[in-house]
């Protein structure tokens, strides 16, 4: 249950992590203190297999148009992907992904729009960075060293995603009974090791993503949403790494059904309580409004304010 008593107990148990400072986040030429100015990453999916249909753009023109709209609605950068993370959908090879992504990235970069390329494949990442992407949303770990070298070469920021497997397409369905009661020790160990490797390869700018949007599969979708909620609220425990926290905010179709488009806003509140600084969202206007309201309502912590 999410209530004041459980939140107080969580904060007290990990008090040393709660206010741990994190580094600013660089996106292109801009620097953000994500504790005071949360960053919104809008999503454009160039794969018709992507499950969030509202984010799918089937042509170069529609992808550019959607990206421009997201920025006008308040997104700080646009995350582009050309392959669905759904393991049942078709794999898209690096050449085809590049042919789809590069023209869109080039156009948006020429517009001055910061672009993130979502991939776990080094060849796709290279094509995206060469076209002008400034951020790599790395949804895998089996190509870490090659991708880190590319990020250093192009002076790009890396979103380092926690995954249970080699990459976002390499996930087996996990029974609820197999989920660790506390996934954070394992998560911390993986992040510490990968951050050290990234630094050794010259990567200067990082943010970490606990991967609640794609890093595991679970047949029971209600239990999946419960696990995701717990991770969102506990995310501040990763602040000891000194890096801003990013979340691909869940949308939990099974809980929200025909009202699923409000789900990310609900989960954003939990992510905010958990110390998140970067929000990857398909619903940018709602996300911007919710984060803005949370910032303005900080006076509620002082009833005399």
PDB file of C-alpha atoms in Angstrom:
ATOM      1  CA  UNK A   1       0.000   0.000   0.000  1.00  0.00           C
ATOM      2  CA  UNK A   2       1.195   3.489  -0.842  1.00  0.00           C
ATOM      3  CA  UNK A   3       0.408   5.709   2.120  1.00  0.00           C
ATOM      4  CA  UNK A   4       2.192   8.253   4.298  1.00  0.00           C
ATOM      5  CA  UNK A   5       3.217   5.641   6.842  1.00  0.00           C
ATOM      6  CA  UNK A   6       4.931   3.432   4.260  1.00  0.00           C
ATOM      7  CA  UNK A   7       6.598   6.435   2.604  1.00  0.00           C
ATOM      8  CA  UNK A   8       7.956   7.649   5.932  1.00  0.00           C
ATOM      9  CA  UNK A   9       9.294   4.182   6.695  1.00  0.00           C
ATOM     10  CA  UNK A  10      10.975   3.959   3.266  1.00  0.00           C
ATOM     11  CA  UNK A  11      12.614   7.370   3.609  1.00  0.00           C
ATOM     12  CA  UNK A  12      13.801   6.618   7.132  1.00  0.00           C
ATOM     13  CA  UNK A  13      15.309   3.253   6.188  1.00  0.00           C
ATOM     14  CA  UNK A  14      17.444   4.819   3.440  1.00  0.00           C
ATOM     15  CA  UNK A  15      17.854   8.331   4.780  1.00  0.00           C
ATOM     16  CA  UNK A  16      21.502   8.606   3.698  1.00  0.00           C
ATOM     17  CA  UNK A  17      20.482   8.282   0.046  1.00  0.00           C
ATOM     18  CA  UNK A  18      17.505  10.590   0.143  1.00  0.00           C
ATOM     19  CA  UNK A  19      19.308  13.910  -0.314  1.00  0.00           C
ATOM     20  CA  UNK A  20      22.491  12.653  -1.944  1.00  0.00           C
ATOM     21  CA  UNK A  21      23.517  15.200  -4.597  1.00  0.00           C
ATOM     22  CA  UNK A  22      23.611  14.129  -8.223  1.00  0.00           C
ATOM     23  CA  UNK A  23      25.571  15.585 -11.119  1.00  0.00           C
ATOM     24  CA  UNK A  24      23.873  17.929 -13.565  1.00  0.00           C
ATOM     25  CA  UNK A  25      22.680  16.448 -16.838  1.00  0.00           C
ATOM     26  CA  UNK A  26      24.015  17.691 -20.146  1.00  0.00           C
ATOM     27  CA  UNK A  27      21.857  17.506 -23.255  1.00  0.00           C
ATOM     28  CA  UNK A  28      23.729  18.946 -26.185  1.00  0.00           C
ATOM     29  CA  UNK A  29      24.793  22.438 -25.168  1.00  0.00           C
ATOM     30  CA  UNK A  30      22.346  22.702 -22.261  1.00  0.00           C
ATOM     31  CA  UNK A  31      22.981  21.799 -18.626  1.00  0.00           C
ATOM     32  CA  UNK A  32      20.154  20.832 -16.259  1.00  0.00           C
ATOM     33  CA  UNK A  33      19.986  20.518 -12.497  1.00  0.00           C
ATOM     34  CA  UNK A  34      17.336  17.818 -12.676  1.00  0.00           C
ATOM     35  CA  UNK A  35      16.375  18.256  -9.014  1.00  0.00           C
ATOM     36  CA  UNK A  36      15.113  21.764  -9.780  1.00  0.00           C
ATOM     37  CA  UNK A  37      14.350  21.451 -13.503  1.00  0.00           C
ATOM     38  CA  UNK A  38      13.185  17.941 -14.444  1.00  0.00           C
ATOM     39  CA  UNK A  39      13.872  16.905 -18.019  1.00  0.00           C
ATOM     40  CA  UNK A  40      11.123  15.502 -20.241  1.00  0.00           C
ATOM     41  CA  UNK A  41      12.096  13.125 -23.041  1.00  0.00           C
ATOM     42  CA  UNK A  42       9.340  12.811 -25.642  1.00  0.00           C
ATOM     43  CA  UNK A  43       9.006   9.571 -27.609  1.00  0.00           C
ATOM     44  CA  UNK A  44       8.729   9.010 -31.345  1.00  0.00           C
ATOM     45  CA  UNK A  45       8.608   5.376 -32.446  1.00  0.00           C
ATOM     46  CA  UNK A  46       9.470   4.705 -36.083  1.00  0.00           C
ATOM     47  CA  UNK A  47       8.448   1.048 -35.812  1.00  0.00           C
ATOM     48  CA  UNK A  48       4.837   0.183 -36.541  1.00  0.00           C
ATOM     49  CA  UNK A  49       5.244  -2.690 -34.039  1.00  0.00           C
ATOM     50  CA  UNK A  50       5.573  -0.353 -31.052  1.00  0.00           C
ATOM     51  CA  UNK A  51       2.843  -1.039 -28.517  1.00  0.00           C
ATOM     52  CA  UNK A  52       2.097   2.594 -27.677  1.00  0.00           C
ATOM     53  CA  UNK A  53       0.265   3.378 -30.911  1.00  0.00           C
ATOM     54  CA  UNK A  54      -0.055   7.102 -30.224  1.00  0.00           C
ATOM     55  CA  UNK A  55       3.737   7.483 -30.444  1.00  0.00           C
ATOM     56  CA  UNK A  56       4.147   5.679 -33.774  1.00  0.00           C
ATOM     57  CA  UNK A  57       5.185   7.669 -36.849  1.00  0.00           C
ATOM     58  CA  UNK A  58       5.119   5.703 -40.097  1.00  0.00           C
ATOM     59  CA  UNK A  59       6.900   8.188 -42.358  1.00  0.00           C
ATOM     60  CA  UNK A  60       9.827  10.579 -42.111  1.00  0.00           C
ATOM     61  CA  UNK A  61       7.475  13.535 -42.399  1.00  0.00           C
ATOM     62  CA  UNK A  62       5.158  12.328 -39.643  1.00  0.00           C
ATOM     63  CA  UNK A  63       8.120  11.566 -37.361  1.00  0.00           C
ATOM     64  CA  UNK A  64       9.521  15.068 -37.836  1.00  0.00           C
ATOM     65  CA  UNK A  65       6.081  16.578 -37.306  1.00  0.00           C
ATOM     66  CA  UNK A  66       5.477  14.626 -34.092  1.00  0.00           C
ATOM     67  CA  UNK A  67       8.917  15.529 -32.761  1.00  0.00           C
ATOM     68  CA  UNK A  68       8.363  19.221 -33.425  1.00  0.00           C
ATOM     69  CA  UNK A  69       4.987  19.055 -31.689  1.00  0.00           C
ATOM     70  CA  UNK A  70       6.497  17.320 -28.642  1.00  0.00           C
ATOM     71  CA  UNK A  71       9.126  20.046 -28.317  1.00  0.00           C
ATOM     72  CA  UNK A  72       6.460  22.741 -28.664  1.00  0.00           C
ATOM     73  CA  UNK A  73       4.561  20.964 -25.877  1.00  0.00           C
ATOM     74  CA  UNK A  74       7.571  21.152 -23.560  1.00  0.00           C
ATOM     75  CA  UNK A  75       9.859  18.180 -24.296  1.00  0.00           C
ATOM     76  CA  UNK A  76      13.544  18.966 -23.776  1.00  0.00           C
ATOM     77  CA  UNK A  77      14.624  16.247 -26.198  1.00  0.00           C
ATOM     78  CA  UNK A  78      13.085  13.617 -28.447  1.00  0.00           C
ATOM     79  CA  UNK A  79      13.873   9.904 -28.158  1.00  0.00           C
ATOM     80  CA  UNK A  80      13.810   8.079 -31.509  1.00  0.00           C
ATOM     81  CA  UNK A  81      13.703   4.317 -31.944  1.00  0.00           C
ATOM     82  CA  UNK A  82      13.217   2.143 -35.035  1.00  0.00           C
ATOM     83  CA  UNK A  83      12.710  -1.274 -33.439  1.00  0.00           C
ATOM     84  CA  UNK A  84      10.047  -2.350 -30.972  1.00  0.00           C
ATOM     85  CA  UNK A  85      11.316  -3.661 -27.631  1.00  0.00           C
ATOM     86  CA  UNK A  86       8.512  -6.256 -27.721  1.00  0.00           C
ATOM     87  CA  UNK A  87      10.229  -9.642 -27.953  1.00  0.00           C
ATOM     88  CA  UNK A  88       7.442 -11.097 -30.131  1.00  0.00           C
ATOM     89  CA  UNK A  89       7.886  -8.498 -32.869  1.00  0.00           C
ATOM     90  CA  UNK A  90      10.199  -8.524 -35.858  1.00  0.00           C
ATOM     91  CA  UNK A  91      13.895  -7.735 -35.444  1.00  0.00           C
ATOM     92  CA  UNK A  92      15.116  -4.805 -37.523  1.00  0.00           C
ATOM     93  CA  UNK A  93      18.724  -4.940 -38.719  1.00  0.00           C
ATOM     94  CA  UNK A  94      21.118  -2.044 -38.201  1.00  0.00           C
ATOM     95  CA  UNK A  95      21.121  -0.938 -41.858  1.00  0.00           C
ATOM     96  CA  UNK A  96      17.356  -0.706 -41.997  1.00  0.00           C
ATOM     97  CA  UNK A  97      17.211   1.134 -38.663  1.00  0.00           C
ATOM     98  CA  UNK A  98      19.800   3.619 -39.917  1.00  0.00           C
ATOM     99  CA  UNK A  99      17.868   4.230 -43.150  1.00  0.00           C
ATOM    100  CA  UNK A 100      14.781   4.992 -41.076  1.00  0.00           C
ATOM    101  CA  UNK A 101      16.402   7.062 -38.343  1.00  0.00           C
ATOM    102  CA  UNK A 102      19.116   9.101 -40.032  1.00  0.00           C
ATOM    103  CA  UNK A 103      16.928  11.403 -42.187  1.00  0.00           C
ATOM    104  CA  UNK A 104      14.729  12.231 -39.182  1.00  0.00           C
ATOM    105  CA  UNK A 105      17.719  12.904 -36.912  1.00  0.00           C
ATOM    106  CA  UNK A 106      19.365  15.108 -39.540  1.00  0.00           C
ATOM    107  CA  UNK A 107      16.213  17.199 -39.986  1.00  0.00           C
ATOM    108  CA  UNK A 108      15.573  17.606 -36.256  1.00  0.00           C
ATOM    109  CA  UNK A 109      19.219  18.406 -35.541  1.00  0.00           C
ATOM    110  CA  UNK A 110      19.127  21.083 -38.221  1.00  0.00           C
ATOM    111  CA  UNK A 111      16.089  22.511 -36.387  1.00  0.00           C
ATOM    112  CA  UNK A 112      18.124  22.676 -33.170  1.00  0.00           C
ATOM    113  CA  UNK A 113      16.097  19.886 -31.531  1.00  0.00           C
ATOM    114  CA  UNK A 114      18.070  17.613 -29.205  1.00  0.00           C
ATOM    115  CA  UNK A 115      17.689  13.974 -30.228  1.00  0.00           C
ATOM    116  CA  UNK A 116      18.246  10.768 -28.304  1.00  0.00           C
ATOM    117  CA  UNK A 117      18.685   7.515 -30.206  1.00  0.00           C
ATOM    118  CA  UNK A 118      17.233   4.448 -28.489  1.00  0.00           C
ATOM    119  CA  UNK A 119      19.189   1.312 -29.338  1.00  0.00           C
ATOM    120  CA  UNK A 120      21.331  -1.499 -27.988  1.00  0.00           C
ATOM    121  CA  UNK A 121      23.197  -1.987 -31.285  1.00  0.00           C
ATOM    122  CA  UNK A 122      26.539  -0.211 -31.790  1.00  0.00           C
ATOM    123  CA  UNK A 123      26.154   0.180 -35.562  1.00  0.00           C
ATOM    124  CA  UNK A 124      22.760   1.843 -35.135  1.00  0.00           C
ATOM    125  CA  UNK A 125      24.167   4.097 -32.422  1.00  0.00           C
ATOM    126  CA  UNK A 126      27.055   5.165 -34.674  1.00  0.00           C
ATOM    127  CA  UNK A 127      24.668   6.072 -37.488  1.00  0.00           C
ATOM    128  CA  UNK A 128      22.492   8.089 -35.122  1.00  0.00           C
ATOM    129  CA  UNK A 129      25.355   9.985 -33.534  1.00  0.00           C
ATOM    130  CA  UNK A 130      26.926  10.742 -36.908  1.00  0.00           C
ATOM    131  CA  UNK A 131      23.556  12.163 -38.019  1.00  0.00           C
ATOM    132  CA  UNK A 132      23.456  14.528 -35.045  1.00  0.00           C
ATOM    133  CA  UNK A 133      21.932  12.706 -32.064  1.00  0.00           C
ATOM    134  CA  UNK A 134      23.314  14.065 -28.781  1.00  0.00           C
ATOM    135  CA  UNK A 135      22.119  11.314 -26.408  1.00  0.00           C
ATOM    136  CA  UNK A 136      22.269   7.505 -26.522  1.00  0.00           C
ATOM    137  CA  UNK A 137      19.412   5.715 -24.775  1.00  0.00           C
ATOM    138  CA  UNK A 138      21.300   2.430 -24.307  1.00  0.00           C
ATOM    139  CA  UNK A 139      18.750  -0.359 -23.841  1.00  0.00           C
ATOM    140  CA  UNK A 140      21.244  -3.166 -23.532  1.00  0.00           C
ATOM    141  CA  UNK A 141      24.592  -4.096 -22.017  1.00  0.00           C
ATOM    142  CA  UNK A 142      26.224  -6.614 -24.372  1.00  0.00           C
ATOM    143  CA  UNK A 143      27.723  -3.860 -26.566  1.00  0.00           C
ATOM    144  CA  UNK A 144      28.723  -1.529 -23.726  1.00  0.00           C
ATOM    145  CA  UNK A 145      32.357  -0.993 -24.645  1.00  0.00           C
ATOM    146  CA  UNK A 146      31.657  -0.290 -28.325  1.00  0.00           C
ATOM    147  CA  UNK A 147      28.819   2.108 -27.487  1.00  0.00           C
ATOM    148  CA  UNK A 148      30.872   3.844 -24.794  1.00  0.00           C
ATOM    149  CA  UNK A 149      33.665   4.401 -27.316  1.00  0.00           C
ATOM    150  CA  UNK A 150      31.149   5.967 -29.696  1.00  0.00           C
ATOM    151  CA  UNK A 151      29.676   8.174 -26.975  1.00  0.00           C
ATOM    152  CA  UNK A 152      33.161   9.401 -26.087  1.00  0.00           C
ATOM    153  CA  UNK A 153      34.024   9.991 -29.757  1.00  0.00           C
ATOM    154  CA  UNK A 154      30.888  12.096 -30.329  1.00  0.00           C
ATOM    155  CA  UNK A 155      30.846  13.603 -26.806  1.00  0.00           C
ATOM    156  CA  UNK A 156      27.341  12.245 -26.272  1.00  0.00           C
ATOM    157  CA  UNK A 157      25.397  11.696 -23.072  1.00  0.00           C
ATOM    158  CA  UNK A 158      24.437   8.088 -22.267  1.00  0.00           C
ATOM    159  CA  UNK A 159      21.225   6.913 -20.617  1.00  0.00           C
ATOM    160  CA  UNK A 160      22.434   3.708 -18.979  1.00  0.00           C
ATOM    161  CA  UNK A 161      19.487   1.310 -18.686  1.00  0.00           C
ATOM    162  CA  UNK A 162      19.338  -1.608 -16.279  1.00  0.00           C
ATOM    163  CA  UNK A 163      18.298  -4.738 -18.160  1.00  0.00           C
ATOM    164  CA  UNK A 164      17.784  -8.340 -17.111  1.00  0.00           C
ATOM    165  CA  UNK A 165      19.473  -9.829 -20.145  1.00  0.00           C
ATOM    166  CA  UNK A 166      21.786  -8.741 -22.937  1.00  0.00           C
ATOM    167  CA  UNK A 167      19.348  -6.140 -24.250  1.00  0.00           C
ATOM    168  CA  UNK A 168      15.696  -5.108 -24.294  1.00  0.00           C
ATOM    169  CA  UNK A 169      14.772  -7.906 -26.746  1.00  0.00           C
ATOM    170  CA  UNK A 170      16.490 -10.598 -24.671  1.00  0.00           C
ATOM    171  CA  UNK A 171      13.980 -11.001 -21.853  1.00  0.00           C
ATOM    172  CA  UNK A 172      12.248 -14.127 -20.677  1.00  0.00           C
ATOM    173  CA  UNK A 173       8.946 -13.971 -18.873  1.00  0.00           C
ATOM    174  CA  UNK A 174       9.574 -13.811 -15.135  1.00  0.00           C
ATOM    175  CA  UNK A 175       7.259 -15.298 -12.569  1.00  0.00           C
ATOM    176  CA  UNK A 176       6.341 -13.019  -9.702  1.00  0.00           C
ATOM    177  CA  UNK A 177       7.844 -15.540  -7.280  1.00  0.00           C
ATOM    178  CA  UNK A 178      11.201 -15.207  -9.064  1.00  0.00           C
ATOM    179  CA  UNK A 179      11.442 -11.451  -8.624  1.00  0.00           C
ATOM    180  CA  UNK A 180      13.884 -10.476  -5.871  1.00  0.00           C
ATOM    181  CA  UNK A 181      12.216  -8.894  -2.880  1.00  0.00           C
ATOM    182  CA  UNK A 182      14.669  -6.027  -3.215  1.00  0.00           C
ATOM    183  CA  UNK A 183      16.147  -5.583  -6.731  1.00  0.00           C
ATOM    184  CA  UNK A 184      18.302  -2.602  -5.779  1.00  0.00           C
ATOM    185  CA  UNK A 185      21.452  -4.366  -4.527  1.00  0.00           C
ATOM    186  CA  UNK A 186      21.780  -6.129  -7.883  1.00  0.00           C
ATOM    187  CA  UNK A 187      20.902  -2.923  -9.719  1.00  0.00           C
ATOM    188  CA  UNK A 188      23.524  -0.943  -7.812  1.00  0.00           C
ATOM    189  CA  UNK A 189      26.191  -3.566  -8.506  1.00  0.00           C
ATOM    190  CA  UNK A 190      25.431  -3.528 -12.237  1.00  0.00           C
ATOM    191  CA  UNK A 191      25.351   0.251 -12.442  1.00  0.00           C
ATOM    192  CA  UNK A 192      28.582   0.678 -10.467  1.00  0.00           C
ATOM    193  CA  UNK A 193      30.396  -1.713 -12.789  1.00  0.00           C
ATOM    194  CA  UNK A 194      29.000  -0.229 -15.995  1.00  0.00           C
ATOM    195  CA  UNK A 195      29.519   3.384 -14.914  1.00  0.00           C
ATOM    196  CA  UNK A 196      33.157   2.572 -14.143  1.00  0.00           C
ATOM    197  CA  UNK A 197      33.538   1.005 -17.595  1.00  0.00           C
ATOM    198  CA  UNK A 198      31.893   4.019 -19.249  1.00  0.00           C
ATOM    199  CA  UNK A 199      34.259   6.379 -17.424  1.00  0.00           C
ATOM    200  CA  UNK A 200      37.253   4.258 -18.441  1.00  0.00           C
ATOM    201  CA  UNK A 201      36.179   4.610 -22.081  1.00  0.00           C
ATOM    202  CA  UNK A 202      35.922   8.380 -21.813  1.00  0.00           C
ATOM    203  CA  UNK A 203      32.176   8.910 -21.332  1.00  0.00           C
ATOM    204  CA  UNK A 204      31.714  12.155 -19.426  1.00  0.00           C
ATOM    205  CA  UNK A 205      27.939  12.486 -19.137  1.00  0.00           C
ATOM    206  CA  UNK A 206      25.597   9.802 -17.824  1.00  0.00           C
ATOM    207  CA  UNK A 207      22.159   9.245 -16.377  1.00  0.00           C
ATOM    208  CA  UNK A 208      20.873   5.896 -15.067  1.00  0.00           C
ATOM    209  CA  UNK A 209      17.532   4.240 -15.787  1.00  0.00           C
ATOM    210  CA  UNK A 210      16.294   1.393 -13.532  1.00  0.00           C
ATOM    211  CA  UNK A 211      14.452  -0.007 -16.561  1.00  0.00           C
ATOM    212  CA  UNK A 212      10.923  -0.457 -15.227  1.00  0.00           C
ATOM    213  CA  UNK A 213       9.535   0.098 -18.724  1.00  0.00           C
ATOM    214  CA  UNK A 214      11.275  -2.813 -20.431  1.00  0.00           C
ATOM    215  CA  UNK A 215      13.928  -4.553 -18.339  1.00  0.00           C
ATOM    216  CA  UNK A 216      11.778  -7.509 -17.378  1.00  0.00           C
ATOM    217  CA  UNK A 217       8.680  -9.390 -18.516  1.00  0.00           C
ATOM    218  CA  UNK A 218       6.023 -10.691 -16.164  1.00  0.00           C
ATOM    219  CA  UNK A 219       2.870 -12.614 -17.001  1.00  0.00           C
ATOM    220  CA  UNK A 220       0.833 -11.061 -14.171  1.00  0.00           C
ATOM    221  CA  UNK A 221       0.450  -7.454 -15.282  1.00  0.00           C
ATOM    222  CA  UNK A 222      -0.988  -6.212 -12.004  1.00  0.00           C
ATOM    223  CA  UNK A 223       2.019  -7.576 -10.122  1.00  0.00           C
ATOM    224  CA  UNK A 224       4.226  -6.044 -12.797  1.00  0.00           C
ATOM    225  CA  UNK A 225       2.705  -2.617 -12.136  1.00  0.00           C
ATOM    226  CA  UNK A 226       3.116  -3.160  -8.386  1.00  0.00           C
ATOM    227  CA  UNK A 227       6.808  -3.956  -8.897  1.00  0.00           C
ATOM    228  CA  UNK A 228       7.229  -0.932 -11.158  1.00  0.00           C
ATOM    229  CA  UNK A 229       5.633   1.318  -8.534  1.00  0.00           C
ATOM    230  CA  UNK A 230       7.978   0.033  -5.851  1.00  0.00           C
ATOM    231  CA  UNK A 231      11.016   0.664  -8.057  1.00  0.00           C
ATOM    232  CA  UNK A 232       9.832   4.190  -8.869  1.00  0.00           C
ATOM    233  CA  UNK A 233       9.463   5.027  -5.180  1.00  0.00           C
ATOM    234  CA  UNK A 234      12.802   3.423  -4.248  1.00  0.00           C
ATOM    235  CA  UNK A 235      14.796   5.030  -7.060  1.00  0.00           C
ATOM    236  CA  UNK A 236      16.376   7.593  -4.738  1.00  0.00           C
ATOM    237  CA  UNK A 237      18.504   4.753  -3.379  1.00  0.00           C
ATOM    238  CA  UNK A 238      20.513   4.970  -6.617  1.00  0.00           C
ATOM    239  CA  UNK A 239      21.429   8.584  -5.951  1.00  0.00           C
ATOM    240  CA  UNK A 240      24.509   7.361  -4.068  1.00  0.00           C
ATOM    241  CA  UNK A 241      26.033   6.828  -7.521  1.00  0.00           C
ATOM    242  CA  UNK A 242      25.976  10.603  -7.961  1.00  0.00           C
ATOM    243  CA  UNK A 243      24.090  10.485 -11.271  1.00  0.00           C
ATOM    244  CA  UNK A 244      20.628  11.765 -12.222  1.00  0.00           C
ATOM    245  CA  UNK A 245      17.902   9.146 -12.451  1.00  0.00           C
ATOM    246  CA  UNK A 246      15.863   8.603 -15.611  1.00  0.00           C
ATOM    247  CA  UNK A 247      12.655   6.628 -15.973  1.00  0.00           C
ATOM    248  CA  UNK A 248      10.772   5.396 -18.992  1.00  0.00           C
ATOM    249  CA  UNK A 249       7.479   5.983 -17.227  1.00  0.00           C
ATOM    250  CA  UNK A 250       5.114   2.947 -17.285  1.00  0.00           C
ATOM    251  CA  UNK A 251       1.636   3.050 -18.760  1.00  0.00           C
ATOM    252  CA  UNK A 252       0.050  -0.139 -17.317  1.00  0.00           C
ATOM    253  CA  UNK A 253      -2.708  -0.809 -19.830  1.00  0.00           C
ATOM    254  CA  UNK A 254      -4.166  -3.574 -17.659  1.00  0.00           C
ATOM    255  CA  UNK A 255      -4.763  -1.210 -14.750  1.00  0.00           C
ATOM    256  CA  UNK A 256      -6.000   1.827 -16.651  1.00  0.00           C
ATOM    257  CA  UNK A 257      -7.676   0.147 -19.628  1.00  0.00           C
ATOM    258  CA  UNK A 258      -9.393   2.785 -21.831  1.00  0.00           C
ATOM    259  CA  UNK A 259      -7.896   5.571 -19.686  1.00  0.00           C
ATOM    260  CA  UNK A 260      -4.319   4.389 -20.229  1.00  0.00           C
ATOM    261  CA  UNK A 261      -3.247   7.800 -21.528  1.00  0.00           C
ATOM    262  CA  UNK A 262      -3.390   9.196 -17.981  1.00  0.00           C
ATOM    263  CA  UNK A 263      -1.271   6.347 -16.569  1.00  0.00           C
ATOM    264  CA  UNK A 264       2.126   7.944 -17.166  1.00  0.00           C
ATOM    265  CA  UNK A 265       1.017  11.028 -15.244  1.00  0.00           C
ATOM    266  CA  UNK A 266       0.081   8.858 -12.266  1.00  0.00           C
ATOM    267  CA  UNK A 267       3.392   7.006 -12.313  1.00  0.00           C
ATOM    268  CA  UNK A 268       5.254  10.296 -12.738  1.00  0.00           C
ATOM    269  CA  UNK A 269       4.117  11.313  -9.253  1.00  0.00           C
ATOM    270  CA  UNK A 270       5.638   8.135  -7.811  1.00  0.00           C
ATOM    271  CA  UNK A 271       8.812   8.731  -9.822  1.00  0.00           C
ATOM    272  CA  UNK A 272       8.985  12.312  -8.529  1.00  0.00           C
ATOM    273  CA  UNK A 273       8.685  11.090  -4.936  1.00  0.00           C
ATOM    274  CA  UNK A 274      11.495   8.642  -5.729  1.00  0.00           C
ATOM    275  CA  UNK A 275      13.917  11.368  -6.799  1.00  0.00           C
ATOM    276  CA  UNK A 276      13.664  11.029 -10.570  1.00  0.00           C
ATOM    277  CA  UNK A 277      15.070  13.817 -12.726  1.00  0.00           C
ATOM    278  CA  UNK A 278      14.456  12.616 -16.311  1.00  0.00           C
ATOM    279  CA  UNK A 279      11.061  11.387 -17.530  1.00  0.00           C
ATOM    280  CA  UNK A 280      10.703   9.499 -20.820  1.00  0.00           C
ATOM    281  CA  UNK A 281       7.074   9.914 -21.814  1.00  0.00           C
ATOM    282  CA  UNK A 282       4.683   9.289 -24.694  1.00  0.00           C
ATOM    283  CA  UNK A 283       2.290  11.889 -23.244  1.00  0.00           C
ATOM    284  CA  UNK A 284       4.392  15.038 -23.054  1.00  0.00           C
ATOM    285  CA  UNK A 285       1.686  17.676 -22.380  1.00  0.00           C
ATOM    286  CA  UNK A 286       0.349  15.734 -19.398  1.00  0.00           C
ATOM    287  CA  UNK A 287       3.849  15.052 -18.101  1.00  0.00           C
ATOM    288  CA  UNK A 288       4.847  18.715 -18.342  1.00  0.00           C
ATOM    289  CA  UNK A 289       1.658  19.779 -16.561  1.00  0.00           C
ATOM    290  CA  UNK A 290       2.073  17.256 -13.738  1.00  0.00           C
ATOM    291  CA  UNK A 291       5.739  18.062 -13.128  1.00  0.00           C
ATOM    292  CA  UNK A 292       4.982  21.762 -13.227  1.00  0.00           C
ATOM    293  CA  UNK A 293       2.172  21.355 -10.707  1.00  0.00           C
ATOM    294  CA  UNK A 294       4.387  19.308  -8.394  1.00  0.00           C
ATOM    295  CA  UNK A 295       7.011  22.045  -8.469  1.00  0.00           C
ATOM    296  CA  UNK A 296       4.487  24.772  -7.754  1.00  0.00           C
ATOM    297  CA  UNK A 297       2.810  22.803  -4.958  1.00  0.00           C
ATOM    298  CA  UNK A 298       6.006  22.357  -2.922  1.00  0.00           C
ATOM    299  CA  UNK A 299       4.446  24.821  -0.465  1.00  0.00           C
ATOM    300  CA  UNK A 300       2.213  21.976   0.688  1.00  0.00           C
ATOM    301  CA  UNK A 301       5.125  20.647   2.718  1.00  0.00           C
ATOM    302  CA  UNK A 302       4.650  23.738   4.875  1.00  0.00           C
ATOM    303  CA  UNK A 303       0.953  24.194   5.714  1.00  0.00           C
ATOM    304  CA  UNK A 304       1.599  27.779   6.764  1.00  0.00           C
ATOM    305  CA  UNK A 305       3.135  28.591   3.370  1.00  0.00           C
TER     306      UNK A 305
END
